[in-house]
CSV table of C-alpha atoms in Angstrom, one decimal:
chain,number,residue,atom,x,y,z
A,30,UNK,CA,0.8,-50.5,61.5
A,31,UNK,CA,3.6,-48.1,61.9
A,32,UNK,CA,7.1,-48.3,60.3
A,33,UNK,CA,10.3,-46.5,60.9
A,34,UNK,CA,14.1,-46.9,60.7
A,35,UNK,CA,14.2,-45.2,64.2
A,36,UNK,CA,14.1,-47.8,67.0
A,37,UNK,CA,11.9,-45.4,69.0
A,38,UNK,CA,9.0,-46.6,66.8
A,39,UNK,CA,8.9,-49.8,69.0
A,40,UNK,CA,7.3,-47.7,71.8
A,41,UNK,CA,4.3,-47.0,69.6
A,42,UNK,CA,3.3,-50.7,69.9
A,43,UNK,CA,1.2,-49.7,73.0
A,44,UNK,CA,-1.0,-47.4,71.0
A,45,UNK,CA,-4.4,-49.1,70.9
A,46,UNK,CA,-5.1,-48.3,67.2
A,47,UNK,CA,-1.9,-50.1,66.1
A,48,UNK,CA,-1.7,-53.8,65.7
A,49,UNK,CA,2.1,-53.8,65.0
A,50,UNK,CA,5.1,-51.7,64.5
A,51,UNK,CA,8.1,-52.4,62.3
A,52,UNK,CA,11.6,-51.3,63.0
A,53,UNK,CA,13.5,-51.3,59.7
A,54,UNK,CA,16.8,-51.4,61.4
A,55,UNK,CA,20.2,-51.1,59.7
A,56,UNK,CA,22.5,-54.0,60.5
A,57,UNK,CA,26.2,-54.3,59.6
A,58,UNK,CA,26.7,-55.4,56.0
A,59,UNK,CA,29.0,-58.1,57.3
A,60,UNK,CA,25.9,-59.9,58.7
A,61,UNK,CA,24.7,-60.7,55.2
A,62,UNK,CA,28.2,-61.6,54.1
A,63,UNK,CA,28.6,-64.1,56.9
A,64,UNK,CA,25.1,-65.5,56.2
A,65,UNK,CA,26.1,-66.1,52.6
A,66,UNK,CA,29.1,-68.1,53.7
A,67,UNK,CA,27.0,-70.5,55.7
A,68,UNK,CA,27.3,-74.0,54.3
A,69,UNK,CA,24.9,-75.6,56.8
A,70,UNK,CA,21.7,-74.1,58.2
A,71,UNK,CA,21.4,-74.4,62.0
A,72,UNK,CA,19.0,-76.9,63.6
A,73,UNK,CA,15.6,-75.5,64.5
A,74,UNK,CA,15.1,-74.6,68.1
A,75,UNK,CA,12.1,-74.0,70.3
A,76,UNK,CA,12.7,-72.8,73.8
A,77,UNK,CA,9.9,-72.0,76.3
A,78,UNK,CA,10.5,-70.6,79.7
A,79,UNK,CA,11.7,-67.5,81.5
A,80,UNK,CA,13.9,-65.1,79.8
A,81,UNK,CA,16.9,-66.5,81.7
A,82,UNK,CA,16.0,-70.1,80.5
A,83,UNK,CA,15.7,-68.9,76.9
A,84,UNK,CA,19.0,-67.1,77.0
A,85,UNK,CA,20.7,-70.1,78.6
A,86,UNK,CA,19.2,-72.3,75.8
A,87,UNK,CA,20.6,-70.0,73.2
A,88,UNK,CA,24.1,-70.0,74.8
A,89,UNK,CA,24.1,-73.8,74.5
A,90,UNK,CA,23.9,-73.4,70.7
A,91,UNK,CA,27.3,-71.6,70.6
A,92,UNK,CA,29.7,-73.6,68.4
A,93,UNK,CA,27.0,-75.7,66.8
A,94,UNK,CA,26.9,-75.8,63.0
A,95,UNK,CA,25.2,-72.8,61.4
A,96,UNK,CA,24.8,-70.8,64.6
A,97,UNK,CA,26.8,-67.6,63.9
A,98,UNK,CA,27.8,-65.7,67.0
A,99,UNK,CA,26.2,-62.4,65.9
A,100,UNK,CA,22.8,-64.2,65.3
A,101,UNK,CA,22.8,-65.8,68.7
A,102,UNK,CA,23.7,-62.4,70.4
A,103,UNK,CA,21.0,-60.6,68.4
A,104,UNK,CA,18.4,-63.2,69.2
A,105,UNK,CA,19.2,-63.0,72.9
A,106,UNK,CA,18.9,-59.2,72.8
A,107,UNK,CA,15.6,-59.5,70.9
A,108,UNK,CA,14.3,-62.0,73.6
A,109,UNK,CA,15.2,-59.4,76.3
A,110,UNK,CA,13.5,-56.6,74.3
A,111,UNK,CA,10.4,-58.7,73.7
A,112,UNK,CA,10.2,-59.5,77.5
A,113,UNK,CA,10.4,-55.8,78.3
A,114,UNK,CA,7.7,-54.8,75.8
A,115,UNK,CA,5.5,-57.8,76.8
A,116,UNK,CA,6.0,-57.0,80.5
A,117,UNK,CA,6.7,-60.6,81.2
A,118,UNK,CA,9.7,-62.9,81.4
A,119,UNK,CA,7.9,-66.0,80.2
A,120,UNK,CA,8.2,-66.6,76.5
A,121,UNK,CA,8.3,-69.1,73.6
A,122,UNK,CA,11.2,-68.6,71.2
A,123,UNK,CA,11.3,-70.4,67.9
A,124,UNK,CA,14.1,-70.2,65.3
A,125,UNK,CA,13.6,-72.2,62.1
A,126,UNK,CA,15.7,-72.2,59.0
A,127,UNK,CA,13.7,-71.2,56.0
A,128,UNK,CA,14.7,-74.1,53.8
A,129,UNK,CA,12.2,-73.9,50.9
A,130,UNK,CA,10.4,-71.0,49.3
A,131,UNK,CA,8.5,-70.2,52.5
A,132,UNK,CA,7.8,-71.2,56.1
A,133,UNK,CA,4.9,-70.0,58.2
A,134,UNK,CA,4.2,-69.3,61.8
A,135,UNK,CA,0.9,-68.9,63.6
A,136,UNK,CA,0.9,-66.6,66.6
A,137,UNK,CA,-1.8,-65.6,69.0
A,138,UNK,CA,-2.6,-61.9,69.0
A,139,UNK,CA,-3.1,-61.9,72.8
A,140,UNK,CA,0.7,-62.2,73.3
A,141,UNK,CA,3.3,-59.7,72.6
A,142,UNK,CA,5.2,-61.1,69.6
A,143,UNK,CA,8.5,-60.2,68.0
A,144,UNK,CA,9.3,-61.5,64.5
A,145,UNK,CA,12.5,-61.2,62.3
A,146,UNK,CA,13.9,-62.9,59.3
A,147,UNK,CA,17.7,-63.2,59.2
A,148,UNK,CA,19.5,-63.5,55.9
A,149,UNK,CA,18.0,-63.5,52.5
A,150,UNK,CA,14.4,-63.4,53.4
A,151,UNK,CA,11.5,-61.4,54.6
A,152,UNK,CA,8.4,-61.6,56.7
A,153,UNK,CA,5.0,-61.3,55.0
A,154,UNK,CA,1.5,-61.1,56.3
A,155,UNK,CA,-2.0,-60.1,55.1
A,156,UNK,CA,-2.4,-56.4,55.9
A,157,UNK,CA,-5.9,-55.7,54.7
A,158,UNK,CA,-8.9,-56.9,52.8
A,159,UNK,CA,-10.3,-55.8,49.5
A,160,UNK,CA,-13.2,-58.0,48.2
A,161,UNK,CA,-11.6,-60.7,46.1
A,162,UNK,CA,-8.0,-59.7,46.8
A,163,UNK,CA,-5.4,-60.2,49.5
A,164,UNK,CA,-3.0,-57.4,50.3
A,165,UNK,CA,0.4,-58.8,51.4
A,166,UNK,CA,2.8,-56.6,53.3
A,167,UNK,CA,6.4,-57.5,53.9
A,168,UNK,CA,9.6,-56.4,55.6
A,169,UNK,CA,13.2,-56.3,54.5
A,170,UNK,CA,15.7,-58.8,56.0
A,171,UNK,CA,16.6,-58.2,59.6
A,172,UNK,CA,13.7,-55.8,60.2
A,173,UNK,CA,11.8,-56.3,63.6
A,174,UNK,CA,8.1,-56.7,63.7
A,175,UNK,CA,6.6,-56.1,67.2
A,176,UNK,CA,3.0,-56.7,68.1
A,177,UNK,CA,1.6,-55.6,71.4
A,178,UNK,CA,-1.5,-57.8,71.7
A,179,UNK,CA,-3.7,-55.8,69.3
A,180,UNK,CA,-6.1,-54.5,72.0
A,181,UNK,CA,-9.5,-55.9,72.8
A,182,UNK,CA,-10.8,-55.8,69.2
A,183,UNK,CA,-8.2,-58.5,68.3
A,184,UNK,CA,-8.5,-60.8,71.3
A,185,UNK,CA,-8.5,-64.5,70.4
A,186,UNK,CA,-7.4,-63.7,66.9
A,187,UNK,CA,-4.7,-65.8,65.2
A,188,UNK,CA,-2.2,-64.1,62.9
A,189,UNK,CA,-0.3,-66.0,60.2
A,190,UNK,CA,3.1,-64.8,59.2
A,191,UNK,CA,5.0,-66.2,56.2
A,192,UNK,CA,8.7,-66.2,56.0
A,193,UNK,CA,9.7,-65.9,52.3
A,194,UNK,CA,13.2,-67.0,51.2
A,195,UNK,CA,14.9,-64.9,48.5
A,196,UNK,CA,17.5,-66.9,46.6
A,197,UNK,CA,20.1,-69.5,47.7
A,198,UNK,CA,21.4,-67.6,50.7
A,199,UNK,CA,20.3,-69.1,54.1
A,200,UNK,CA,17.4,-67.4,55.9
A,201,UNK,CA,16.3,-68.0,59.5
A,202,UNK,CA,12.9,-67.2,60.9
A,203,UNK,CA,12.6,-65.9,64.4
A,204,UNK,CA,9.3,-65.8,66.4
A,205,UNK,CA,9.2,-64.8,70.1
A,206,UNK,CA,5.9,-64.8,71.9
A,207,UNK,CA,5.7,-63.3,75.4
A,208,UNK,CA,2.8,-64.2,77.7
């Protein structure tokens, strides 16, 4: 695992000893302000297909309740970035409102995967093992987690990510798998 506020950290995902990289990006403060003003969470969406099909599916959400323009634009850009890092245009994109305390996703390690939590929430995962204990790592809101497949040692492994909601402000979980 490697973490940085510099987006150049994303290129490190191809290093075989790393299972994931985290870009702790700084987004405009207005993003959180607009998320706090949401009165209705958007509907869940799952789109599978080429990058073009995914982006067209996102465009169809414009104007629907809860879909803020900056979120749709950022998700579309993240889909393009995931395709570039995954060296494929075929992907499965899921966006789910985190309605209760937590929501979880299961992703296969064999695929390049991008995860992000928009709004008042974070992404959590098990980051190591100590006998009898679980170590949980987490990101801040809007951070990008990018996995590059994990190398041959992690083939056929399943990773579980948990999206944790912090307070009453809406949170959206994004998971993009490229294969």
